[in-house]
XYZ file of C-alpha atoms in Angstrom:
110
model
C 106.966 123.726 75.022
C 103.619 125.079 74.597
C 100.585 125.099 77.545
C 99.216 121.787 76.525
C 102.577 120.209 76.900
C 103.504 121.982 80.050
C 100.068 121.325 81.644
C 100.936 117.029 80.668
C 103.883 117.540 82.297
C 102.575 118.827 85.705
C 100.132 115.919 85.706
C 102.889 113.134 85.283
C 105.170 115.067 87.994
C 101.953 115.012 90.138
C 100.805 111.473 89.462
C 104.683 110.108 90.235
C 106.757 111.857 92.564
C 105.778 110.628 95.479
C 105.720 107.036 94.601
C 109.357 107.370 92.583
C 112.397 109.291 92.073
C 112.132 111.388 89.133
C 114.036 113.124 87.084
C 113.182 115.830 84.935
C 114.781 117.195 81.418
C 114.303 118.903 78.384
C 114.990 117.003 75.898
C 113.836 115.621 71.951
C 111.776 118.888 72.192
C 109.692 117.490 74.963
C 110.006 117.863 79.003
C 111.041 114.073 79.757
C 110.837 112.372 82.921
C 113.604 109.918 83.980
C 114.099 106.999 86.734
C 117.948 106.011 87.127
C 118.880 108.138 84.122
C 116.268 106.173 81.226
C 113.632 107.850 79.718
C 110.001 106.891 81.274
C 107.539 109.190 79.715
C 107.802 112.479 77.882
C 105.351 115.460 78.057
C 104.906 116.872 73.998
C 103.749 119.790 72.180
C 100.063 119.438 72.123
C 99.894 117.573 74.875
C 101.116 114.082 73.574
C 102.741 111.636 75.920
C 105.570 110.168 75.075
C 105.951 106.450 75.959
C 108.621 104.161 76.507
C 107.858 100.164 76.834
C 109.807 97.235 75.623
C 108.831 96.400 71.901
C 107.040 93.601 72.490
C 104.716 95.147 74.721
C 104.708 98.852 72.552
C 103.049 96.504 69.458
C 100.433 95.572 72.051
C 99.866 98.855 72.852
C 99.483 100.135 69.575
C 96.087 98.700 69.853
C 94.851 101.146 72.445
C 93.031 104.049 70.913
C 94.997 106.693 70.641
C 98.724 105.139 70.266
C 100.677 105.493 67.761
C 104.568 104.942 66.798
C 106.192 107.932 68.016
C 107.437 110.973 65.298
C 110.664 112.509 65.892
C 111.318 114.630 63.216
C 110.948 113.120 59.892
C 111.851 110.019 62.159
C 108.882 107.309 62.739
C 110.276 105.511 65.830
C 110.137 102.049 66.626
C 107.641 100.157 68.584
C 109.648 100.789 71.917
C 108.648 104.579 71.637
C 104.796 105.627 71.591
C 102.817 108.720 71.209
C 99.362 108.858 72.912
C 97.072 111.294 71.744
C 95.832 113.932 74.164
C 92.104 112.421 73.794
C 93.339 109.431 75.280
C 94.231 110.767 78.297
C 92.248 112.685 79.230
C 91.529 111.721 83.049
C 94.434 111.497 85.514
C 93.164 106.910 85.307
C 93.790 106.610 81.707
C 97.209 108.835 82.237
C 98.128 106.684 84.992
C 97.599 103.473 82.817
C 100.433 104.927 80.283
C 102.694 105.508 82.850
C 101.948 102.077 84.297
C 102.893 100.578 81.272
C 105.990 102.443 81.080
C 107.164 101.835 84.076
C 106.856 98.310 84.562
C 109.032 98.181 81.156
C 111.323 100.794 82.767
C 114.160 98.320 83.565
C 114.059 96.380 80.021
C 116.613 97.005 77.342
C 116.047 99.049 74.557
């Protein structure tokens, strides 16, 4: 994981561990953060954050500047799994409003 990915990561563990329990991995090549063993957000090389929302809301989403289907590999994932560019979260408000989003989808089905 390089700085701009670690330095994501410390702002998601900052901006939700008090308010949920969090779990933290390695995984997909990204430091992911998990509530009751699902994926919530992820923490990326280059300082992308990983999103996961029900598909119905993730084609919403796309519409935000700075969304995108997520890339794993020479995988383009489906609208249930977003990247967000570093530029569009820049402040610890519009980071919070991805993990909002993510987290009141955290309990849907895949």
């Amino acid at each position: 994981m390089d700085d701009a990915g670690n330095e994501l990561g410390d702002r998601i563990r900052a901006l939700l561990s008090s308010d949920i329990a969090l779990e933290e991995r390695r995984m997909f090549g990204s430091r992911a953060f998990l509530v009751d063993g699902r994926i919530l957000v992820g923490a990326r090389n280059g300082g992308v954050l990983l999103v996961r929302v029900t598909a119905e809301h993730g084609a919403a989403l796309l519409t935000h500047p700075g969304a995108a289907p997520a890339v794993m590999g020479a995988r383009t994932m489906s609208s249930n799994w977003l990247d967000v560019a570093p530029s569009a979260i820049e402040d610890d408000d519009s980071l919070m409003f991805w993990l909002d989003a993510a987290r009141e989808d955290s309990a849907a089905p895949d």
